[in-house]
Amino acid sequence: MIDLDFNKMGGLIPAIVQDHASGDVLMLAYMNAEAFNATLESGQATFFSRSRQALWVKGKTSGHVQHVKSVHIDCDQDAILVRVEQVGRAACHTGYRSCFYRRVENQTLKIDDQPVFDPKEVYKT
Amino acid sequence: MIDLDFNKMGGLIPAIVQDHASGDVLMLAYMNAEAFNATLESGQATFFSRSRQALWVKGKTSGHVQHVKSVHIDCDQDAILVRVEQVGRAACHTGYRSCFYRRVENQTLKIDDQPVFDPKEVYKT
């Protein structure tokens, strides 16, 4: 068993998701013990949604699932790094490849990427 | 002003630190508003230490400071990505380049990197 420190954050640990091919950081989400085990067992990145308070298989709605290539744990055992193959080229619900699509410049946020899908098409909103 | 969501985590936001040249994810730490502003103003990655409950200029003790190359904010404005030039080649106090130096394999943790410094030499412990 891997001894992770879920206590610091009330049962959750932050998980960084990185594209294994490009090295781009795609998103940050949270895992509880169940999500961590589901990620390892299924090979698909699975988180705990803080807003919905439920297990969240990334991409279940959009089809943009994340196939897990590796999982690393940090020195304090309170952070997770998941390297994935991102299906659909985009991790973010906004249509950008990465959730980190805005850069801080002169105290403002500047978009520095192009969206790869239209959220209205993918989520049928 | 950049409107970050510090409320979800009691005044803190997780900050991913990535080596701007290699793309390696080096560490995850936390920023409060003061640390975020100090990072932007000084150009050196600055965090809030949860264990010490104090501002933490990364590398102040070891000399392994992180020169900020860019700062990105995620879609929900509750996570930060800082790309840095890592002085001393290593971010982790253990002597490894990245805090994520252990990989999950068969329900155990396997070290999959070589340390680049001896912590006893750097921290004079």
mmCIF file with all atom_site columns, N, CA and C in Angstrom, chain A residues 9-75:
data_model
loop_
_atom_site.group_PDB
_atom_site.id
_atom_site.type_symbol
_atom_site.label_atom_id
_atom_site.label_alt_id
_atom_site.label_comp_id
_atom_site.label_asym_id
_atom_site.label_entity_id
_atom_site.label_seq_id
_atom_site.pdbx_PDB_ins_code
_atom_site.Cartn_x
_atom_site.Cartn_y
_atom_site.Cartn_z
_atom_site.occupancy
_atom_site.B_iso_or_equiv
_atom_site.pdbx_formal_charge
_atom_site.auth_seq_id
_atom_site.auth_comp_id
_atom_site.auth_asym_id
_atom_site.auth_atom_id
_atom_site.pdbx_PDB_model_num
ATOM 1   N N  . MET A 1 9  ? -5.631  18.014 3.955   1.00 0.00 ? 9  MET A N  1
ATOM 2   C CA . MET A 1 9  ? -6.675  18.736 3.231   1.00 0.00 ? 9  MET A CA 1
ATOM 3   C C  . MET A 1 9  ? -8.011  18.002 3.302   1.00 0.00 ? 9  MET A C  1
ATOM 4   N N  . GLY A 1 10 ? -8.317  17.508 4.481   1.00 0.00 ? 10 GLY A N  1
ATOM 5   C CA . GLY A 1 10 ? -9.636  16.911 4.713   1.00 0.00 ? 10 GLY A CA 1
ATOM 6   C C  . GLY A 1 10 ? -9.973  15.756 3.789   1.00 0.00 ? 10 GLY A C  1
ATOM 7   N N  . GLY A 1 11 ? -8.989  14.906 3.520   1.00 0.00 ? 11 GLY A N  1
ATOM 8   C CA . GLY A 1 11 ? -9.274  13.716 2.711   1.00 0.00 ? 11 GLY A CA 1
ATOM 9   C C  . GLY A 1 11 ? -8.906  13.851 1.255   1.00 0.00 ? 11 GLY A C  1
ATOM 10  N N  . LEU A 1 12 ? -8.437  15.020 0.854   1.00 0.00 ? 12 LEU A N  1
ATOM 11  C CA . LEU A 1 12 ? -8.092  15.252 -0.553  1.00 0.00 ? 12 LEU A CA 1
ATOM 12  C C  . LEU A 1 12 ? -6.603  15.531 -0.732  1.00 0.00 ? 12 LEU A C  1
ATOM 13  N N  . ILE A 1 13 ? -6.107  15.195 -1.916  1.00 0.00 ? 13 ILE A N  1
ATOM 14  C CA . ILE A 1 13 ? -4.727  15.518 -2.290  1.00 0.00 ? 13 ILE A CA 1
ATOM 15  C C  . ILE A 1 13 ? -4.770  16.143 -3.687  1.00 0.00 ? 13 ILE A C  1
ATOM 16  N N  . PRO A 1 14 ? -4.034  17.250 -3.898  1.00 0.00 ? 14 PRO A N  1
ATOM 17  C CA . PRO A 1 14 ? -4.016  17.824 -5.237  1.00 0.00 ? 14 PRO A CA 1
ATOM 18  C C  . PRO A 1 14 ? -3.265  16.915 -6.215  1.00 0.00 ? 14 PRO A C  1
ATOM 19  N N  . ALA A 1 15 ? -3.805  16.814 -7.408  1.00 0.00 ? 15 ALA A N  1
ATOM 20  C CA . ALA A 1 15 ? -3.200  15.992 -8.459  1.00 0.00 ? 15 ALA A CA 1
ATOM 21  C C  . ALA A 1 15 ? -2.963  16.862 -9.691  1.00 0.00 ? 15 ALA A C  1
ATOM 22  N N  . ILE A 1 16 ? -1.702  16.964 -10.073 1.00 0.00 ? 16 ILE A N  1
ATOM 23  C CA . ILE A 1 16 ? -1.325  17.706 -11.279 1.00 0.00 ? 16 ILE A CA 1
ATOM 24  C C  . ILE A 1 16 ? -1.441  16.745 -12.456 1.00 0.00 ? 16 ILE A C  1
ATOM 25  N N  . VAL A 1 17 ? -2.053  17.193 -13.532 1.00 0.00 ? 17 VAL A N  1
ATOM 26  C CA . VAL A 1 17 ? -2.144  16.370 -14.736 1.00 0.00 ? 17 VAL A CA 1
ATOM 27  C C  . VAL A 1 17 ? -1.273  16.985 -15.823 1.00 0.00 ? 17 VAL A C  1
ATOM 28  N N  . GLN A 1 18 ? -0.354  16.162 -16.331 1.00 0.00 ? 18 GLN A N  1
ATOM 29  C CA . GLN A 1 18 ? 0.607   16.629 -17.330 1.00 0.00 ? 18 GLN A CA 1
ATOM 30  C C  . GLN A 1 18 ? 0.484   15.762 -18.581 1.00 0.00 ? 18 GLN A C  1
ATOM 31  N N  . ASP A 1 19 ? 0.513   16.407 -19.748 1.00 0.00 ? 19 ASP A N  1
ATOM 32  C CA . ASP A 1 19 ? 0.513   15.664 -21.014 1.00 0.00 ? 19 ASP A CA 1
ATOM 33  C C  . ASP A 1 19 ? 1.854   14.940 -21.142 1.00 0.00 ? 19 ASP A C  1
ATOM 34  N N  . HIS A 1 20 ? 1.803   13.625 -21.276 1.00 0.00 ? 20 HIS A N  1
ATOM 35  C CA . HIS A 1 20 ? 3.059   12.857 -21.230 1.00 0.00 ? 20 HIS A CA 1
ATOM 36  C C  . HIS A 1 20 ? 3.915   13.096 -22.462 1.00 0.00 ? 20 HIS A C  1
ATOM 37  N N  . ALA A 1 21 ? 3.297   13.495 -23.559 1.00 0.00 ? 21 ALA A N  1
ATOM 38  C CA . ALA A 1 21 ? 4.068   13.691 -24.797 1.00 0.00 ? 21 ALA A CA 1
ATOM 39  C C  . ALA A 1 21 ? 4.654   15.099 -24.862 1.00 0.00 ? 21 ALA A C  1
ATOM 40  N N  . SER A 1 22 ? 3.827   16.116 -24.640 1.00 0.00 ? 22 SER A N  1
ATOM 41  C CA . SER A 1 22 ? 4.288   17.500 -24.790 1.00 0.00 ? 22 SER A CA 1
ATOM 42  C C  . SER A 1 22 ? 4.910   18.059 -23.520 1.00 0.00 ? 22 SER A C  1
ATOM 43  N N  . GLY A 1 23 ? 4.571   17.475 -22.374 1.00 0.00 ? 23 GLY A N  1
ATOM 44  C CA . GLY A 1 23 ? 5.033   18.029 -21.104 1.00 0.00 ? 23 GLY A CA 1
ATOM 45  C C  . GLY A 1 23 ? 4.166   19.173 -20.602 1.00 0.00 ? 23 GLY A C  1
ATOM 46  N N  . ASP A 1 24 ? 3.159   19.567 -21.377 1.00 0.00 ? 24 ASP A N  1
ATOM 47  C CA . ASP A 1 24 ? 2.273   20.644 -20.928 1.00 0.00 ? 24 ASP A CA 1
ATOM 48  C C  . ASP A 1 24 ? 1.523   20.248 -19.666 1.00 0.00 ? 24 ASP A C  1
ATOM 49  N N  . VAL A 1 25 ? 1.446   21.173 -18.724 1.00 0.00 ? 25 VAL A N  1
ATOM 50  C CA . VAL A 1 25 ? 0.591   20.952 -17.561 1.00 0.00 ? 25 VAL A CA 1
ATOM 51  C C  . VAL A 1 25 ? -0.843  21.254 -17.996 1.00 0.00 ? 25 VAL A C  1
ATOM 52  N N  . LEU A 1 26 ? -1.716  20.280 -17.848 1.00 0.00 ? 26 LEU A N  1
ATOM 53  C CA . LEU A 1 26 ? -3.072  20.401 -18.385 1.00 0.00 ? 26 LEU A CA 1
ATOM 54  C C  . LEU A 1 26 ? -4.070  20.944 -17.371 1.00 0.00 ? 26 LEU A C  1
ATOM 55  N N  . MET A 1 27 ? -3.954  20.494 -16.130 1.00 0.00 ? 27 MET A N  1
ATOM 56  C CA . MET A 1 27 ? -4.955  20.881 -15.130 1.00 0.00 ? 27 MET A CA 1
ATOM 57  C C  . MET A 1 27 ? -4.481  20.477 -13.740 1.00 0.00 ? 27 MET A C  1
ATOM 58  N N  . LEU A 1 28 ? -5.181  20.976 -12.758 1.00 0.00 ? 28 LEU A N  1
ATOM 59  C CA . LEU A 1 28 ? -4.987  20.512 -11.394 1.00 0.00 ? 28 LEU A CA 1
ATOM 60  C C  . LEU A 1 28 ? -6.358  20.148 -10.832 1.00 0.00 ? 28 LEU A C  1
ATOM 61  N N  . ALA A 1 29 ? -6.442  18.967 -10.251 1.00 0.00 ? 29 ALA A N  1
ATOM 62  C CA . ALA A 1 29 ? -7.698  18.548 -9.636  1.00 0.00 ? 29 ALA A CA 1
ATOM 63  C C  . ALA A 1 29 ? -7.355  17.850 -8.313  1.00 0.00 ? 29 ALA A C  1
ATOM 64  N N  . TYR A 1 30 ? -8.355  17.249 -7.691  1.00 0.00 ? 30 TYR A N  1
ATOM 65  C CA . TYR A 1 30 ? -8.130  16.643 -6.372  1.00 0.00 ? 30 TYR A CA 1
ATOM 66  C C  . TYR A 1 30 ? -8.567  15.185 -6.381  1.00 0.00 ? 30 TYR A C  1
ATOM 67  N N  . MET A 1 31 ? -7.831  14.387 -5.628  1.00 0.00 ? 31 MET A N  1
ATOM 68  C CA . MET A 1 31 ? -8.191  12.985 -5.463  1.00 0.00 ? 31 MET A CA 1
ATOM 69  C C  . MET A 1 31 ? -8.408  12.694 -3.985  1.00 0.00 ? 31 MET A C  1
ATOM 70  N N  . ASN A 1 32 ? -9.445  11.905 -3.704  1.00 0.00 ? 32 ASN A N  1
ATOM 71  C CA . ASN A 1 32 ? -9.532  11.261 -2.399  1.00 0.00 ? 32 ASN A CA 1
ATOM 72  C C  . ASN A 1 32 ? -8.981  9.836  -2.583  1.00 0.00 ? 32 ASN A C  1
ATOM 73  N N  . ALA A 1 33 ? -8.985  9.060  -1.535  1.00 0.00 ? 33 ALA A N  1
ATOM 74  C CA . ALA A 1 33 ? -8.389  7.720  -1.632  1.00 0.00 ? 33 ALA A CA 1
ATOM 75  C C  . ALA A 1 33 ? -9.091  6.888  -2.698  1.00 0.00 ? 33 ALA A C  1
ATOM 76  N N  . GLU A 1 34 ? -10.407 7.040  -2.782  1.00 0.00 ? 34 GLU A N  1
ATOM 77  C CA . GLU A 1 34 ? -11.177 6.266  -3.757  1.00 0.00 ? 34 GLU A CA 1
ATOM 78  C C  . GLU A 1 34 ? -10.788 6.649  -5.185  1.00 0.00 ? 34 GLU A C  1
ATOM 79  N N  . ALA A 1 35 ? -10.632 7.954  -5.428  1.00 0.00 ? 35 ALA A N  1
ATOM 80  C CA . ALA A 1 35 ? -10.252 8.421  -6.768  1.00 0.00 ? 35 ALA A CA 1
ATOM 81  C C  . ALA A 1 35 ? -8.845  7.955  -7.128  1.00 0.00 ? 35 ALA A C  1
ATOM 82  N N  . PHE A 1 36 ? -7.948  7.998  -6.143  1.00 0.00 ? 36 PHE A N  1
ATOM 83  C CA . PHE A 1 36 ? -6.568  7.550  -6.389  1.00 0.00 ? 36 PHE A CA 1
ATOM 84  C C  . PHE A 1 36 ? -6.557  6.065  -6.772  1.00 0.00 ? 36 PHE A C  1
ATOM 85  N N  . ASN A 1 37 ? -7.268  5.271  -6.009  1.00 0.00 ? 37 ASN A N  1
ATOM 86  C CA . ASN A 1 37 ? -7.314  3.837  -6.311  1.00 0.00 ? 37 ASN A CA 1
ATOM 87  C C  . ASN A 1 37 ? -7.994  3.558  -7.647  1.00 0.00 ? 37 ASN A C  1
ATOM 88  N N  . ALA A 1 38 ? -9.046  4.324  -7.944  1.00 0.00 ? 38 ALA A N  1
ATOM 89  C CA . ALA A 1 38 ? -9.750  4.142  -9.228  1.00 0.00 ? 38 ALA A CA 1
ATOM 90  C C  . ALA A 1 38 ? -8.843  4.508  -10.393 1.00 0.00 ? 38 ALA A C  1
ATOM 91  N N  . THR A 1 39 ? -8.033  5.545  -10.207 1.00 0.00 ? 39 THR A N  1
ATOM 92  C CA . THR A 1 39 ? -7.086  5.952  -11.253 1.00 0.00 ? 39 THR A CA 1
ATOM 93  C C  . THR A 1 39 ? -6.096  4.836  -11.548 1.00 0.00 ? 39 THR A C  1
ATOM 94  N N  . LEU A 1 40 ? -5.553  4.237  -10.477 1.00 0.00 ? 40 LEU A N  1
ATOM 95  C CA . LEU A 1 40 ? -4.577  3.160  -10.662 1.00 0.00 ? 40 LEU A CA 1
ATOM 96  C C  . LEU A 1 40 ? -5.232  1.921  -11.273 1.00 0.00 ? 40 LEU A C  1
ATOM 97  N N  . GLU A 1 41 ? -6.421  1.605  -10.795 1.00 0.00 ? 41 GLU A N  1
ATOM 98  C CA . GLU A 1 41 ? -7.062  0.363  -11.239 1.00 0.00 ? 41 GLU A CA 1
ATOM 99  C C  . GLU A 1 41 ? -7.606  0.458  -12.663 1.00 0.00 ? 41 GLU A C  1
ATOM 100 N N  . SER A 1 42 ? -8.192  1.607  -12.996 1.00 0.00 ? 42 SER A N  1
ATOM 101 C CA . SER A 1 42 ? -8.840  1.737  -14.309 1.00 0.00 ? 42 SER A CA 1
ATOM 102 C C  . SER A 1 42 ? -7.882  2.235  -15.379 1.00 0.00 ? 42 SER A C  1
ATOM 103 N N  . GLY A 1 43 ? -6.796  2.922  -14.950 1.00 0.00 ? 43 GLY A N  1
ATOM 104 C CA . GLY A 1 43 ? -5.897  3.525  -15.942 1.00 0.00 ? 43 GLY A CA 1
ATOM 105 C C  . GLY A 1 43 ? -6.486  4.776  -16.576 1.00 0.00 ? 43 GLY A C  1
ATOM 106 N N  . GLN A 1 44 ? -7.570  5.290  -15.989 1.00 0.00 ? 44 GLN A N  1
ATOM 107 C CA . GLN A 1 44 ? -8.151  6.552  -16.456 1.00 0.00 ? 44 GLN A CA 1
ATOM 108 C C  . GLN A 1 44 ? -8.174  7.535  -15.291 1.00 0.00 ? 44 GLN A C  1
ATOM 109 N N  . ALA A 1 45 ? -7.721  8.752  -15.568 1.00 0.00 ? 45 ALA A N  1
ATOM 110 C CA . ALA A 1 45 ? -7.623  9.744  -14.501 1.00 0.00 ? 45 ALA A CA 1
ATOM 111 C C  . ALA A 1 45 ? -9.001  9.994  -13.891 1.00 0.00 ? 45 ALA A C  1
ATOM 112 N N  . THR A 1 46 ? -9.062  9.826  -12.579 1.00 0.00 ? 46 THR A N  1
ATOM 113 C CA . THR A 1 46 ? -10.314 9.940  -11.835 1.00 0.00 ? 46 THR A CA 1
ATOM 114 C C  . THR A 1 46 ? -10.068 10.834 -10.628 1.00 0.00 ? 46 THR A C  1
ATOM 115 N N  . PHE A 1 47 ? -10.969 11.781 -10.425 1.00 0.00 ? 47 PHE A N  1
ATOM 116 C CA . PHE A 1 47 ? -10.782 12.767 -9.362  1.00 0.00 ? 47 PHE A CA 1
ATOM 117 C C  . PHE A 1 47 ? -11.993 12.777 -8.437  1.00 0.00 ? 47 PHE A C  1
ATOM 118 N N  . PHE A 1 48 ? -11.891 13.640 -7.423  1.00 0.00 ? 48 PHE A N  1
ATOM 119 C CA . PHE A 1 48 ? -13.056 13.916 -6.592  1.00 0.00 ? 48 PHE A CA 1
ATOM 120 C C  . PHE A 1 48 ? -13.455 15.350 -6.871  1.00 0.00 ? 48 PHE A C  1
ATOM 121 N N  . SER A 1 49 ? -14.665 15.536 -7.343  1.00 0.00 ? 49 SER A N  1
ATOM 122 C CA . SER A 1 49 ? -15.146 16.876 -7.649  1.00 0.00 ? 49 SER A CA 1
ATOM 123 C C  . SER A 1 49 ? -15.576 17.568 -6.368  1.00 0.00 ? 49 SER A C  1
ATOM 124 N N  . ARG A 1 50 ? -14.894 18.669 -6.048  1.00 0.00 ? 50 ARG A N  1
ATOM 125 C CA . ARG A 1 50 ? -15.247 19.407 -4.835  1.00 0.00 ? 50 ARG A CA 1
ATOM 126 C C  . ARG A 1 50 ? -16.615 20.067 -4.967  1.00 0.00 ? 50 ARG A C  1
ATOM 127 N N  . SER A 1 51 ? -16.947 20.524 -6.181  1.00 0.00 ? 51 SER A N  1
ATOM 128 C CA . SER A 1 51 ? -18.235 21.206 -6.347  1.00 0.00 ? 51 SER A CA 1
ATOM 129 C C  . SER A 1 51 ? -19.401 20.213 -6.311  1.00 0.00 ? 51 SER A C  1
ATOM 130 N N  . ARG A 1 52 ? -19.192 19.044 -6.913  1.00 0.00 ? 52 ARG A N  1
ATOM 131 C CA . ARG A 1 52 ? -20.278 18.056 -6.935  1.00 0.00 ? 52 ARG A CA 1
ATOM 132 C C  . ARG A 1 52 ? -20.202 17.080 -5.772  1.00 0.00 ? 52 ARG A C  1
ATOM 133 N N  . GLN A 1 53 ? -19.055 17.086 -5.061  1.00 0.00 ? 53 GLN A N  1
ATOM 134 C CA . GLN A 1 53 ? -18.839 16.160 -3.946  1.00 0.00 ? 53 GLN A CA 1
ATOM 135 C C  . GLN A 1 53 ? -19.087 14.714 -4.377  1.00 0.00 ? 53 GLN A C  1
ATOM 136 N N  . ALA A 1 54 ? -18.447 14.360 -5.499  1.00 0.00 ? 54 ALA A N  1
ATOM 137 C CA . ALA A 1 54 ? -18.628 13.014 -6.031  1.00 0.00 ? 54 ALA A CA 1
ATOM 138 C C  . ALA A 1 54 ? -17.410 12.622 -6.858  1.00 0.00 ? 54 ALA A C  1
ATOM 139 N N  . LEU A 1 55 ? -17.244 11.327 -7.039  1.00 0.00 ? 55 LEU A N  1
ATOM 140 C CA . LEU A 1 55 ? -16.172 10.825 -7.886  1.00 0.00 ? 55 LEU A CA 1
ATOM 141 C C  . LEU A 1 55 ? -16.383 11.328 -9.312  1.00 0.00 ? 55 LEU A C  1
ATOM 142 N N  . TRP A 1 56 ? -15.290 11.643 -9.987  1.00 0.00 ? 56 TRP A N  1
ATOM 143 C CA . TRP A 1 56 ? -15.373 12.301 -11.281 1.00 0.00 ? 56 TRP A CA 1
ATOM 144 C C  . TRP A 1 56 ? -14.368 11.636 -12.237 1.00 0.00 ? 56 TRP A C  1
ATOM 145 N N  . VAL A 1 57 ? -14.901 10.805 -13.130 1.00 0.00 ? 57 VAL A N  1
ATOM 146 C CA . VAL A 1 57 ? -14.041 10.233 -14.166 1.00 0.00 ? 57 VAL A CA 1
ATOM 147 C C  . VAL A 1 57 ? -13.863 11.311 -15.223 1.00 0.00 ? 57 VAL A C  1
ATOM 148 N N  . LYS A 1 58 ? -12.661 11.855 -15.300 1.00 0.00 ? 58 LYS A N  1
ATOM 149 C CA . LYS A 1 58 ? -12.383 12.963 -16.225 1.00 0.00 ? 58 LYS A CA 1
ATOM 150 C C  . LYS A 1 58 ? -12.730 12.548 -17.652 1.00 0.00 ? 58 LYS A C  1
ATOM 151 N N  . GLY A 1 59 ? -13.550 13.373 -18.311 1.00 0.00 ? 59 GLY A N  1
ATOM 152 C CA . GLY A 1 59 ? -13.887 13.126 -19.712 1.00 0.00 ? 59 GLY A CA 1
ATOM 153 C C  . GLY A 1 59 ? -15.116 12.259 -19.908 1.00 0.00 ? 59 GLY A C  1
ATOM 154 N N  . LYS A 1 60 ? -15.771 11.901 -18.825 1.00 0.00 ? 60 LYS A N  1
ATOM 155 C CA . LYS A 1 60 ? -16.940 11.011 -18.954 1.00 0.00 ? 60 LYS A CA 1
ATOM 156 C C  . LYS A 1 60 ? -18.046 11.680 -19.776 1.00 0.00 ? 60 LYS A C  1
ATOM 157 N N  . THR A 1 61 ? -18.225 12.987 -19.594 1.00 0.00 ? 61 THR A N  1
ATOM 158 C CA . THR A 1 61 ? -19.251 13.708 -20.346 1.00 0.00 ? 61 THR A CA 1
ATOM 159 C C  . THR A 1 61 ? -18.758 14.099 -21.741 1.00 0.00 ? 61 THR A C  1
ATOM 160 N N  . SER A 1 62 ? -17.563 14.656 -21.788 1.00 0.00 ? 62 SER A N  1
ATOM 161 C CA . SER A 1 62 ? -17.037 15.209 -23.045 1.00 0.00 ? 62 SER A CA 1
ATOM 162 C C  . SER A 1 62 ? -16.415 14.153 -23.955 1.00 0.00 ? 62 SER A C  1
ATOM 163 N N  . GLY A 1 63 ? -16.065 13.019 -23.368 1.00 0.00 ? 63 GLY A N  1
ATOM 164 C CA . GLY A 1 63 ? -15.300 12.025 -24.119 1.00 0.00 ? 63 GLY A CA 1
ATOM 165 C C  . GLY A 1 63 ? -13.805 12.265 -24.079 1.00 0.00 ? 63 GLY A C  1
ATOM 166 N N  . HIS A 1 64 ? -13.400 13.375 -23.471 1.00 0.00 ? 64 HIS A N  1
ATOM 167 C CA . HIS A 1 64 ? -11.978 13.722 -23.408 1.00 0.00 ? 64 HIS A CA 1
ATOM 168 C C  . HIS A 1 64 ? -11.325 13.088 -22.184 1.00 0.00 ? 64 HIS A C  1
ATOM 169 N N  . VAL A 1 65 ? -11.296 11.763 -22.204 1.00 0.00 ? 65 VAL A N  1
ATOM 170 C CA . VAL A 1 65 ? -10.718 11.038 -21.079 1.00 0.00 ? 65 VAL A CA 1
ATOM 171 C C  . VAL A 1 65 ? -9.200  11.156 -21.109 1.00 0.00 ? 65 VAL A C  1
ATOM 172 N N  . GLN A 1 66 ? -8.601  10.768 -19.992 1.00 0.00 ? 66 GLN A N  1
ATOM 173 C CA . GLN A 1 66 ? -7.141  10.843 -19.849 1.00 0.00 ? 66 GLN A CA 1
ATOM 174 C C  . GLN A 1 66 ? -6.602  9.457  -19.512 1.00 0.00 ? 66 GLN A C  1
ATOM 175 N N  . HIS A 1 67 ? -5.879  8.870  -20.469 1.00 0.00 ? 67 HIS A N  1
ATOM 176 C CA . HIS A 1 67 ? -5.267  7.562  -20.227 1.00 0.00 ? 67 HIS A CA 1
ATOM 177 C C  . HIS A 1 67 ? -3.972  7.759  -19.445 1.00 0.00 ? 67 HIS A C  1
ATOM 178 N N  . VAL A 1 68 ? -3.887  7.090  -18.321 1.00 0.00 ? 68 VAL A N  1
ATOM 179 C CA . VAL A 1 68 ? -2.752  7.297  -17.411 1.00 0.00 ? 68 VAL A CA 1
ATOM 180 C C  . VAL A 1 68 ? -1.501  6.591  -17.932 1.00 0.00 ? 68 VAL A C  1
ATOM 181 N N  . LYS A 1 69 ? -0.407  7.360  -18.023 1.00 0.00 ? 69 LYS A N  1
ATOM 182 C CA . LYS A 1 69 ? 0.881   6.800  -18.446 1.00 0.00 ? 69 LYS A CA 1
ATOM 183 C C  . LYS A 1 69 ? 1.783   6.532  -17.242 1.00 0.00 ? 69 LYS A C  1
ATOM 184 N N  . SER A 1 70 ? 1.708   7.401  -16.244 1.00 0.00 ? 70 SER A N  1
ATOM 185 C CA . SER A 1 70 ? 2.491   7.191  -15.016 1.00 0.00 ? 70 SER A CA 1
ATOM 186 C C  . SER A 1 70 ? 1.888   8.021  -13.898 1.00 0.00 ? 70 SER A C  1
ATOM 187 N N  . VAL A 1 71 ? 2.177   7.595  -12.683 1.00 0.00 ? 71 VAL A N  1
ATOM 188 C CA . VAL A 1 71 ? 1.744   8.324  -11.486 1.00 0.00 ? 71 VAL A CA 1
ATOM 189 C C  . VAL A 1 71 ? 2.963   8.484  -10.585 1.00 0.00 ? 71 VAL A C  1
ATOM 190 N N  . HIS A 1 72 ? 3.255   9.716  -10.207 1.00 0.00 ? 72 HIS A N  1
ATOM 191 C CA . HIS A 1 72 ? 4.368   9.998  -9.293  1.00 0.00 ? 72 HIS A CA 1
ATOM 192 C C  . HIS A 1 72 ? 3.818   10.675 -8.029  1.00 0.00 ? 72 HIS A C  1
ATOM 193 N N  . ILE A 1 73 ? 4.533   10.457 -6.936  1.00 0.00 ? 73 ILE A N  1
ATOM 194 C CA . ILE A 1 73 ? 4.151   11.016 -5.640  1.00 0.00 ? 73 ILE A CA 1
ATOM 195 C C  . ILE A 1 73 ? 5.297   11.908 -5.159  1.00 0.00 ? 73 ILE A C  1
ATOM 196 N N  . ASP A 1 74 ? 4.970   13.006 -4.515  1.00 0.00 ? 74 ASP A N  1
ATOM 197 C CA . ASP A 1 74 ? 6.048   13.925 -4.111  1.00 0.00 ? 74 ASP A CA 1
ATOM 198 C C  . ASP A 1 74 ? 6.663   13.528 -2.763  1.00 0.00 ? 74 ASP A C  1
ATOM 199 N N  . CYS A 1 75 ? 7.690   14.264 -2.384  1.00 0.00 ? 75 CYS A N  1
ATOM 200 C CA . CYS A 1 75 ? 8.505   13.933 -1.203  1.00 0.00 ? 75 CYS A CA 1
ATOM 201 C C  . CYS A 1 75 ? 7.693   13.889 0.088   1.00 0.00 ? 75 CYS A C  1
#
